[in-house]
Tab-separated table of C-alpha atoms in Angstrom:
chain	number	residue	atom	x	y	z
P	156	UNK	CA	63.089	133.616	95.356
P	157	UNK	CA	65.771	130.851	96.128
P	158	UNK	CA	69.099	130.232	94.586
P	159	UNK	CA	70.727	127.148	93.937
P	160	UNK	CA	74.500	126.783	93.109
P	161	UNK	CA	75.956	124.725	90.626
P	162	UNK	CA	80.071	123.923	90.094
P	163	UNK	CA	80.866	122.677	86.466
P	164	UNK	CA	84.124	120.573	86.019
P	165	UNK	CA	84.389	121.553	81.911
P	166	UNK	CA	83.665	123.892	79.514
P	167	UNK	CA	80.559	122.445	78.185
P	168	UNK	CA	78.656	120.359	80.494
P	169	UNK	CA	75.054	119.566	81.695
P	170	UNK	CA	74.084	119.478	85.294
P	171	UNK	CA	71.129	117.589	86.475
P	172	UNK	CA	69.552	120.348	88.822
P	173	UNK	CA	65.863	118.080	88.862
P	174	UNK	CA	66.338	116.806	92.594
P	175	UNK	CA	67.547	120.702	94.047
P	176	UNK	CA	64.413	122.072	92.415
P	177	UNK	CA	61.879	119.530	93.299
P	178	UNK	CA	63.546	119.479	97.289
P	179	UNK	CA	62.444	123.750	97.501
P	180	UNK	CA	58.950	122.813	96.161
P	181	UNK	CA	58.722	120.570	99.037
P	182	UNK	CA	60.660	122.721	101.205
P	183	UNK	CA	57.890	125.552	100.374
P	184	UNK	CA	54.720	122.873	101.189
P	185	UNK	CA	53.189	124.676	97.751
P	186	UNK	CA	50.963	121.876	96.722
P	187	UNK	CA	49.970	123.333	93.460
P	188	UNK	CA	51.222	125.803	91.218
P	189	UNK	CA	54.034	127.449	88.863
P	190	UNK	CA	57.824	127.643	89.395
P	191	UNK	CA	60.444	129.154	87.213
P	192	UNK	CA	63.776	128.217	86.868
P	193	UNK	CA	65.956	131.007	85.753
P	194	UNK	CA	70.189	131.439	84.500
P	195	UNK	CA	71.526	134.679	85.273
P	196	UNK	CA	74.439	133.843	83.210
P	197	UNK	CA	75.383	135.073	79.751
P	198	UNK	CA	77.416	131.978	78.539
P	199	UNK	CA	74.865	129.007	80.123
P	200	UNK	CA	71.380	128.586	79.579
P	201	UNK	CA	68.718	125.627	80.857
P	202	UNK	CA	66.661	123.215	78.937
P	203	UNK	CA	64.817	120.207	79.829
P	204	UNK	CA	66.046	116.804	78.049
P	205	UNK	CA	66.626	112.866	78.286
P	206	UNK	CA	67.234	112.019	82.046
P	207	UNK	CA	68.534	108.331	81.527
P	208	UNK	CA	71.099	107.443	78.840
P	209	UNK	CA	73.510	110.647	79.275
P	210	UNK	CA	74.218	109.827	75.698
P	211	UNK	CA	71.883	111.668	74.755
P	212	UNK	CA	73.547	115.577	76.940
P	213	UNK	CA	76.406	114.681	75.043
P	214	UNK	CA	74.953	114.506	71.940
P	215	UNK	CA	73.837	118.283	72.617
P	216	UNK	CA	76.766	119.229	73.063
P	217	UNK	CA	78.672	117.974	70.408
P	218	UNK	CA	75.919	118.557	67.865
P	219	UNK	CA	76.227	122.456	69.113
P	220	UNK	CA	79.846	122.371	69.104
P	221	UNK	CA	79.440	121.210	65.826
P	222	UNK	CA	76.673	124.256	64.509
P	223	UNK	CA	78.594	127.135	66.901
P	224	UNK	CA	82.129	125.945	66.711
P	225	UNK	CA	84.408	128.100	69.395
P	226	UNK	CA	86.880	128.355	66.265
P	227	UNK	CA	84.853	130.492	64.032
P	228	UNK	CA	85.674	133.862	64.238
P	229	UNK	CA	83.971	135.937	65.979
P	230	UNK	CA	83.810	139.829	67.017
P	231	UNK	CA	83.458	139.411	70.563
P	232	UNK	CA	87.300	139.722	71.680
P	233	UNK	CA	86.480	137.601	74.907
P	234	UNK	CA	86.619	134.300	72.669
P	235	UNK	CA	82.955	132.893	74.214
P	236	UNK	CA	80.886	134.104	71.469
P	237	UNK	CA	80.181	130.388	70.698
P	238	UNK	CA	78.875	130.180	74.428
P	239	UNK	CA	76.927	133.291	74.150
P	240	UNK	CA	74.958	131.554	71.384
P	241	UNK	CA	74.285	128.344	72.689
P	242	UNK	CA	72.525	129.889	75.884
P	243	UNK	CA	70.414	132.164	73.488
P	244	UNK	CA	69.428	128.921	71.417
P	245	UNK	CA	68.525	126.725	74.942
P	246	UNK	CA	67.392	129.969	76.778
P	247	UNK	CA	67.487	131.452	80.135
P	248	UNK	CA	64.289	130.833	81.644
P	249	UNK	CA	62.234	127.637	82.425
P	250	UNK	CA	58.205	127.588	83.569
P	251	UNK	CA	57.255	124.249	85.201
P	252	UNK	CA	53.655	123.238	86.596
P	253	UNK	CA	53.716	121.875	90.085
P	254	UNK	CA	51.263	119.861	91.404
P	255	UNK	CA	50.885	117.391	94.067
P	256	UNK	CA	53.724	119.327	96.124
P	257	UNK	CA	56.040	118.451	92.802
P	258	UNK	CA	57.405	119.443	89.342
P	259	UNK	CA	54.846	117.883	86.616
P	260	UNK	CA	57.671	116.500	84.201
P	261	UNK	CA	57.383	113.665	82.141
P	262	UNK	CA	58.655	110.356	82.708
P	263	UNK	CA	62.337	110.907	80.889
P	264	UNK	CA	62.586	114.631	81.536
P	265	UNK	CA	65.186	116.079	84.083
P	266	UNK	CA	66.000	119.768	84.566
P	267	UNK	CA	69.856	120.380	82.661
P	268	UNK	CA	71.608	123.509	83.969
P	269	UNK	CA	73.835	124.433	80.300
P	270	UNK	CA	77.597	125.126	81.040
P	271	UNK	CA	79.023	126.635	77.472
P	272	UNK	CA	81.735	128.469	79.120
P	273	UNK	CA	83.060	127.044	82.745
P	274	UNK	CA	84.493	125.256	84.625
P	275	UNK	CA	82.566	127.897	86.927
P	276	UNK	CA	80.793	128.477	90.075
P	277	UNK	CA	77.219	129.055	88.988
P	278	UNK	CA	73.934	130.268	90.176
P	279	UNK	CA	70.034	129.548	89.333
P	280	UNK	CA	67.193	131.151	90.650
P	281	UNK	CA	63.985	129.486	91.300
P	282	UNK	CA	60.608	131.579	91.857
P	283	UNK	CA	57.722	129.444	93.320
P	284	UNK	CA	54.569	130.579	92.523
P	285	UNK	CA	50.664	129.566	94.167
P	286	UNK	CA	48.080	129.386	92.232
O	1038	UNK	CA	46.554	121.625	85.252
O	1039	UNK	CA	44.483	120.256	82.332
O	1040	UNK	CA	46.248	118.057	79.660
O	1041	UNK	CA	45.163	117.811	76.247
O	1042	UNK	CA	46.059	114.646	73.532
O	1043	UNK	CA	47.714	115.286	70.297
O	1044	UNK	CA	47.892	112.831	67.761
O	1045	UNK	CA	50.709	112.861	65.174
O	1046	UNK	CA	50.824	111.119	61.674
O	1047	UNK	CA	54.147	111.899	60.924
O	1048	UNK	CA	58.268	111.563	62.238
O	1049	UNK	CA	58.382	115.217	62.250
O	1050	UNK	CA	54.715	117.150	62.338
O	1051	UNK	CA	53.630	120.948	63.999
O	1052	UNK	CA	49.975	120.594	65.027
O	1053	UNK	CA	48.169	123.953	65.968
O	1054	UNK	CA	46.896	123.391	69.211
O	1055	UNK	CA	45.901	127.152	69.602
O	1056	UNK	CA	41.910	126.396	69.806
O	1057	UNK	CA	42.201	123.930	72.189
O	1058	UNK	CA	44.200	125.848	74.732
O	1059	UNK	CA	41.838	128.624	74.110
O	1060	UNK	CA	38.979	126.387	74.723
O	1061	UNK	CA	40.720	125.770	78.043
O	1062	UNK	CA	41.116	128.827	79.213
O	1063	UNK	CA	36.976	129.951	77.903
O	1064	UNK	CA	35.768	126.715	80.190
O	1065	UNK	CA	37.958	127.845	83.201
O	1066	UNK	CA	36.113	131.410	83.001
O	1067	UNK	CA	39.614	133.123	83.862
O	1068	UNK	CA	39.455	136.442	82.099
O	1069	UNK	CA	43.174	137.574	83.037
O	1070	UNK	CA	46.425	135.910	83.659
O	1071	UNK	CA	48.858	133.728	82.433
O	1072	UNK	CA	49.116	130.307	80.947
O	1073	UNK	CA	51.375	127.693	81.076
O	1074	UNK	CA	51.915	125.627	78.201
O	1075	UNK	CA	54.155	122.489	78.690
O	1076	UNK	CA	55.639	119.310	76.933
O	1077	UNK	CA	56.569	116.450	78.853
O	1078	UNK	CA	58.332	114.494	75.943
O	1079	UNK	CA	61.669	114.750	75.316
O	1080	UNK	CA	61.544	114.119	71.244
O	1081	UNK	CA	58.886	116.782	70.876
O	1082	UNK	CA	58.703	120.472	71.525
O	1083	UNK	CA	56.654	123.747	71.441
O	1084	UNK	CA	56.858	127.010	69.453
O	1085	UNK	CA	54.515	129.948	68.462
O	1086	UNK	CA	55.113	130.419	65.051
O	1087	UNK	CA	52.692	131.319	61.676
O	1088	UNK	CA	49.131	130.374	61.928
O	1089	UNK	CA	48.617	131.276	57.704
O	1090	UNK	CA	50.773	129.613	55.534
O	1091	UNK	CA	51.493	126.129	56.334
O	1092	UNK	CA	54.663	126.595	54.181
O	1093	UNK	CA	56.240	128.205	57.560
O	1094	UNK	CA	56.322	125.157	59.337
O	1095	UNK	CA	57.190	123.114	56.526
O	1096	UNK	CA	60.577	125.331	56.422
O	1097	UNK	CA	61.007	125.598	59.748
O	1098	UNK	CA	60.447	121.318	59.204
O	1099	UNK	CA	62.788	120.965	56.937
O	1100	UNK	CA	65.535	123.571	57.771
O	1101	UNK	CA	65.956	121.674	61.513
O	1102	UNK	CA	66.739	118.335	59.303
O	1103	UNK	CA	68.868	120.658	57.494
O	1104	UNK	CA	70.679	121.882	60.702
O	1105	UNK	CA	70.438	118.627	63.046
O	1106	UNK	CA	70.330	115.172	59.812
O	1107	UNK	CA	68.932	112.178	61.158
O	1108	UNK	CA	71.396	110.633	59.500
O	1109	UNK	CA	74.336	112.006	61.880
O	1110	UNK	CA	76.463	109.586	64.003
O	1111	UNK	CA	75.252	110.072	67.472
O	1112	UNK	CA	76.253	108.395	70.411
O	1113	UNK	CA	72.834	107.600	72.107
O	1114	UNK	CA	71.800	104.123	70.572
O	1115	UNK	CA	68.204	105.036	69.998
O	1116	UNK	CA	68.585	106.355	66.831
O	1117	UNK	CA	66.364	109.556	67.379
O	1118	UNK	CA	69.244	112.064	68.986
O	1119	UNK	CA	68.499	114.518	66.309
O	1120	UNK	CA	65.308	114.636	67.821
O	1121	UNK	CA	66.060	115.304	71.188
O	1122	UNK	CA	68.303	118.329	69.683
O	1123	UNK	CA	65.593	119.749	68.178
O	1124	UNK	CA	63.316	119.717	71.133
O	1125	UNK	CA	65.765	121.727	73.313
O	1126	UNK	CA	66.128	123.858	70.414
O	1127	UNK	CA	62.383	124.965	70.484
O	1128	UNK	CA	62.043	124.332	73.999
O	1129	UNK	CA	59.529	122.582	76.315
O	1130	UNK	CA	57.238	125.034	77.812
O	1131	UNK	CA	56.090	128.370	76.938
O	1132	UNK	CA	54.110	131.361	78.794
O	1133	UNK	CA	51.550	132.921	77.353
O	1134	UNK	CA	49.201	136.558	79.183
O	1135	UNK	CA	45.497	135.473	79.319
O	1136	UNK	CA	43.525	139.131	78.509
O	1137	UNK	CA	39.700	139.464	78.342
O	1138	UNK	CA	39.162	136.020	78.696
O	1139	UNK	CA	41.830	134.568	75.693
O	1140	UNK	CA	45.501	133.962	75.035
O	1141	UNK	CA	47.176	137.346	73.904
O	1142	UNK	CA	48.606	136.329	70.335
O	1143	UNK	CA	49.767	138.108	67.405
O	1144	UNK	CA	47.507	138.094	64.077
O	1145	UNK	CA	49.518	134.891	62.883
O	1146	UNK	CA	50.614	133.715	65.760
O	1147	UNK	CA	49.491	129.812	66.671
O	1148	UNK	CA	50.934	127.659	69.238
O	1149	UNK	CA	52.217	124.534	67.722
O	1150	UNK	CA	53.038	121.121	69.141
O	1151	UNK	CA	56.821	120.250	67.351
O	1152	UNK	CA	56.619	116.517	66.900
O	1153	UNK	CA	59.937	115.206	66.061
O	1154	UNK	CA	59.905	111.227	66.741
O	1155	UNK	CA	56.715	110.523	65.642
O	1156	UNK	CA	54.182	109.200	64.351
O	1157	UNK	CA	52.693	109.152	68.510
O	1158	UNK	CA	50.211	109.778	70.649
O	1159	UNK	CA	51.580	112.813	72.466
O	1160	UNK	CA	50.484	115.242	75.724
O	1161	UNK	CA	50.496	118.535	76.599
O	1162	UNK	CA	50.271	119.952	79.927
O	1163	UNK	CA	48.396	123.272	80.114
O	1164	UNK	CA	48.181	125.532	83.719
O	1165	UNK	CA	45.888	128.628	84.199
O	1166	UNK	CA	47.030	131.192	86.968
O	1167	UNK	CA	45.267	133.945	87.530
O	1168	UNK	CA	46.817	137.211	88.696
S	964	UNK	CA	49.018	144.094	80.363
S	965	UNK	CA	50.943	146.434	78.994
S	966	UNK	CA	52.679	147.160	76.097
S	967	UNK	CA	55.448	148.524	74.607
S	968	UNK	CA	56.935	149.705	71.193
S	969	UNK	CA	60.137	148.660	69.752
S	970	UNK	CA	61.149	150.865	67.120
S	971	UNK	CA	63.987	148.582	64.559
S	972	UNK	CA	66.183	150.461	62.039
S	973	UNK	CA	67.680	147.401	60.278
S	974	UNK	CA	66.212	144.224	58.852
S	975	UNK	CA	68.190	142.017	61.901
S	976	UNK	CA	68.583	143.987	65.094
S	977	UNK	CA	68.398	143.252	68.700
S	978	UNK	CA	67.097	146.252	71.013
S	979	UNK	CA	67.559	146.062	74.565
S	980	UNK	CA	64.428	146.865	76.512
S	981	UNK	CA	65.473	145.974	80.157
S	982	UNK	CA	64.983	149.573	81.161
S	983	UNK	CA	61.399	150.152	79.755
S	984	UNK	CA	60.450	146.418	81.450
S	985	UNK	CA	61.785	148.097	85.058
S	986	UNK	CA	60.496	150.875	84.308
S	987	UNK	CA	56.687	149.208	84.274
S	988	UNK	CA	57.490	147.203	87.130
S	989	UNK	CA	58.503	150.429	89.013
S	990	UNK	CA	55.166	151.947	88.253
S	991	UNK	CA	53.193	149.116	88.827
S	992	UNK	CA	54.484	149.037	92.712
S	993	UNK	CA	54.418	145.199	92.349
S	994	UNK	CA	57.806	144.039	94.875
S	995	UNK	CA	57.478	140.445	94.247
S	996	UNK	CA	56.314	138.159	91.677
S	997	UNK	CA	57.255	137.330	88.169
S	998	UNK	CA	57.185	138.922	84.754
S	999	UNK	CA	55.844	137.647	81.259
S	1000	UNK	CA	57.554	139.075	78.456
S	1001	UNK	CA	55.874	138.310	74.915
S	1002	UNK	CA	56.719	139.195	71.810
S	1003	UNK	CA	53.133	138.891	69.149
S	1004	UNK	CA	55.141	138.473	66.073
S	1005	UNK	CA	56.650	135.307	63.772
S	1006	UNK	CA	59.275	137.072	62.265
S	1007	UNK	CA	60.998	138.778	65.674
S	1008	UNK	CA	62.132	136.910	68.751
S	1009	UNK	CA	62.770	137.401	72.580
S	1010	UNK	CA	65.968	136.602	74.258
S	1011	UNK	CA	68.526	137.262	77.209
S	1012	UNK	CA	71.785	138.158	76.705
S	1013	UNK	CA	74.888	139.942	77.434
S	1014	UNK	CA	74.420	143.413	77.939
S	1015	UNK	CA	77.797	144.916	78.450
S	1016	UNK	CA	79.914	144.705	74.582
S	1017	UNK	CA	77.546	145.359	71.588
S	1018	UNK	CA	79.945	143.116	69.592
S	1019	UNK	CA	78.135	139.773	70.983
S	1020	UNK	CA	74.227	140.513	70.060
S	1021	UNK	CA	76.308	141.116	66.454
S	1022	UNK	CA	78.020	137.603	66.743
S	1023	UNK	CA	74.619	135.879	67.960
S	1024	UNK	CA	73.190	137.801	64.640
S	1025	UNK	CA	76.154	136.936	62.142
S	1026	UNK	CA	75.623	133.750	63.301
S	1027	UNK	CA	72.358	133.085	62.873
S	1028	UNK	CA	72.450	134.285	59.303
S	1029	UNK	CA	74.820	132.075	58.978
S	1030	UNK	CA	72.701	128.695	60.050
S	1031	UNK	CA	69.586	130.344	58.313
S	1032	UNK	CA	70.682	132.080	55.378
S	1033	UNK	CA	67.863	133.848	53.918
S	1034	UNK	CA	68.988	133.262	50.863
S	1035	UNK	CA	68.264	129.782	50.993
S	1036	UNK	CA	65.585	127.868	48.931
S	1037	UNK	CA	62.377	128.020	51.225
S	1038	UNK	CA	58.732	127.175	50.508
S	1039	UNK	CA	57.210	130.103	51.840
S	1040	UNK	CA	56.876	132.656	49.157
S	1041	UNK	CA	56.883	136.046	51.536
S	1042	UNK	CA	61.022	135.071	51.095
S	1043	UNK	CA	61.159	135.701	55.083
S	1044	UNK	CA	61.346	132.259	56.219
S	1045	UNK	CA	64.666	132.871	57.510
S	1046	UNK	CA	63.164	135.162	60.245
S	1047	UNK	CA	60.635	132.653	61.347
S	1048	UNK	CA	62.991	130.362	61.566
S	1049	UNK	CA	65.093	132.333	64.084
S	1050	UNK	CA	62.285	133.709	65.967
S	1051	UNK	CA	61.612	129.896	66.547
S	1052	UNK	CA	65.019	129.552	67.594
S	1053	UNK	CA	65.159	132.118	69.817
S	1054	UNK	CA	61.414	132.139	71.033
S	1055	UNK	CA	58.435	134.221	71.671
S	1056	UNK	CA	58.187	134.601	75.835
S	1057	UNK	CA	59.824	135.202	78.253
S	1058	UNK	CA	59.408	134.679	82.231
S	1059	UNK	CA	61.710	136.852	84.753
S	1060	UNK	CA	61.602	136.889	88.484
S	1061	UNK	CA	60.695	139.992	90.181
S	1062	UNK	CA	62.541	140.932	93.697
S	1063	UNK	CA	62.601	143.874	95.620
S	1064	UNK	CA	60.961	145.831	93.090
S	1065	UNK	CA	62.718	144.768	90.028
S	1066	UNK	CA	64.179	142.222	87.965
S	1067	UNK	CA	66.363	139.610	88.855
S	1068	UNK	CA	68.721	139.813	85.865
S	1069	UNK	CA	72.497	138.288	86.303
S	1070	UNK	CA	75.419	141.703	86.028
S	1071	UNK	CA	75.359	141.130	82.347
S	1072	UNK	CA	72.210	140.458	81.170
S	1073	UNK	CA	69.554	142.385	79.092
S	1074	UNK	CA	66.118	141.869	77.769
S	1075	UNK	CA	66.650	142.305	73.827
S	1076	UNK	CA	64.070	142.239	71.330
S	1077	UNK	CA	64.963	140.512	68.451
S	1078	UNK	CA	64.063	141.620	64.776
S	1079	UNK	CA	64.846	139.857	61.948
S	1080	UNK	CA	62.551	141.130	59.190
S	1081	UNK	CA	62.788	144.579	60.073
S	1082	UNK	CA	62.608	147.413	59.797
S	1083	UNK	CA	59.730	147.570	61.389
S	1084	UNK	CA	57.631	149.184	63.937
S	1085	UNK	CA	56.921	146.102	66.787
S	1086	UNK	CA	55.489	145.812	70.043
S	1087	UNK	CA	56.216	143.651	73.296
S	1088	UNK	CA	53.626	142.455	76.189
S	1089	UNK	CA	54.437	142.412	79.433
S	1090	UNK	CA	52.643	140.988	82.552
S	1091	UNK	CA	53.354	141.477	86.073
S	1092	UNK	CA	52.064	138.634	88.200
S	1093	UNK	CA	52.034	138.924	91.891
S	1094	UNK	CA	53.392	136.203	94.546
């Protein structure tokens, strides 16, 4: 297991973590098999989007600002409940065929680490498996 | 990895791909394990979800146009944001224990292809590891 | 494989099962690897969340009924659509890292099991895949 750090500037932000992955796949010389990309964080999550017009990350976020508004009220007396949600919608964990000694992702995919409640220091763990 | 071609008829369309994957995994004679089952679009996504009543997708169709309109003002020029939301929503890849030679599913459990810019001619990525 | 029983009380209720997942992991011996967690229903979801004040898994659950009320107008005449929905949202597996014996999970995570047409008796897969 490897862990990659990641330093968000807002509250709600994607991170392009693509390149960090796909450099410990080549790192590792594993030519061919699995890796998962994991959040050990309770308020972020990962998902795999649009990798050119950044448009499109922050239409995520507003459209989930939008359906999990920080306003509502909540229970949760920390005031993050909204980010709490949002990384159980997106999810923690990520499973992503390699082959050829890299990530098979399609042509506009990149890898988005989820901020919902920073700006933080952040961690992501990535598990290369062989076949 | 082995990738298998789904064509869609509709903007927004779940096609069962549970027999082919299964076909997959008979043809690869792996009788325990765990298969990966990825999308490499970014207006598309997966889910396991009812394999009876086709009325469960059609809600689940229906309730995302509900949550995430079309017809919302989005910043990303393409005109098919909503799209992308719903893909992360659903997510791009999912994991699924290979037992006695098949996929481990529920009694009404199917894996469906989420189509949600279509009509297309879509992928999906499938990866057999074996303990 | 293995397999484990969830036992749910109410008709939406998230049970943490982080300690019976170690607890296989423990037994199996396995040090290193990763760990499928599935869940074989449409109506109950998977998902990682804080672990430390009850009051969130009761905000991601208030809120959910809130985006899927199941009192809405669905097709599906069971009248349970809601619960597929969110089982969709939430999703149906699950892939952890294993390290020195057990699972990487950030301080406040947990593994819940998420029912939302309880209450019901359910089970859970689990895998353990070696390095």
């Amino acid at each position: 297991m490897q862990t990659i750090s990641v330093n968000t500037s807002k509250r709600c932000e994607f991170v392009d973590i693509t390149r960090e992955v796909n450099l410990l796949i080549k790192k590792s010389g594993q030519m061919s098999g699995t890796c998962v990309v994991f959040c050990p964080h309770t308020t972020a999550g990962l998902t795999i989007n649009e990798n050119a017009d950044p448009a499109v990350k922050a239409d995520i976020i507003s459209h989930l600002a939008k359906l999990v508004p920080s306003s509502e009220s909540f229970t949760h007396t920390e005031g993050n409940s909204d980010a709490h949600i949002k990384g159980s919608f997106l999810g923690s964990c990520l499973n992503i065929i390699i082959d050829e000694g890299q990530l098979v992702l399609g042509t506009w995919q990149a890898i988005y680490f989820c901020e919902f409640d920073g700006p933080r220091k952040r961690q992501v763990h990535i598990k290369i498996a062989s076949d």
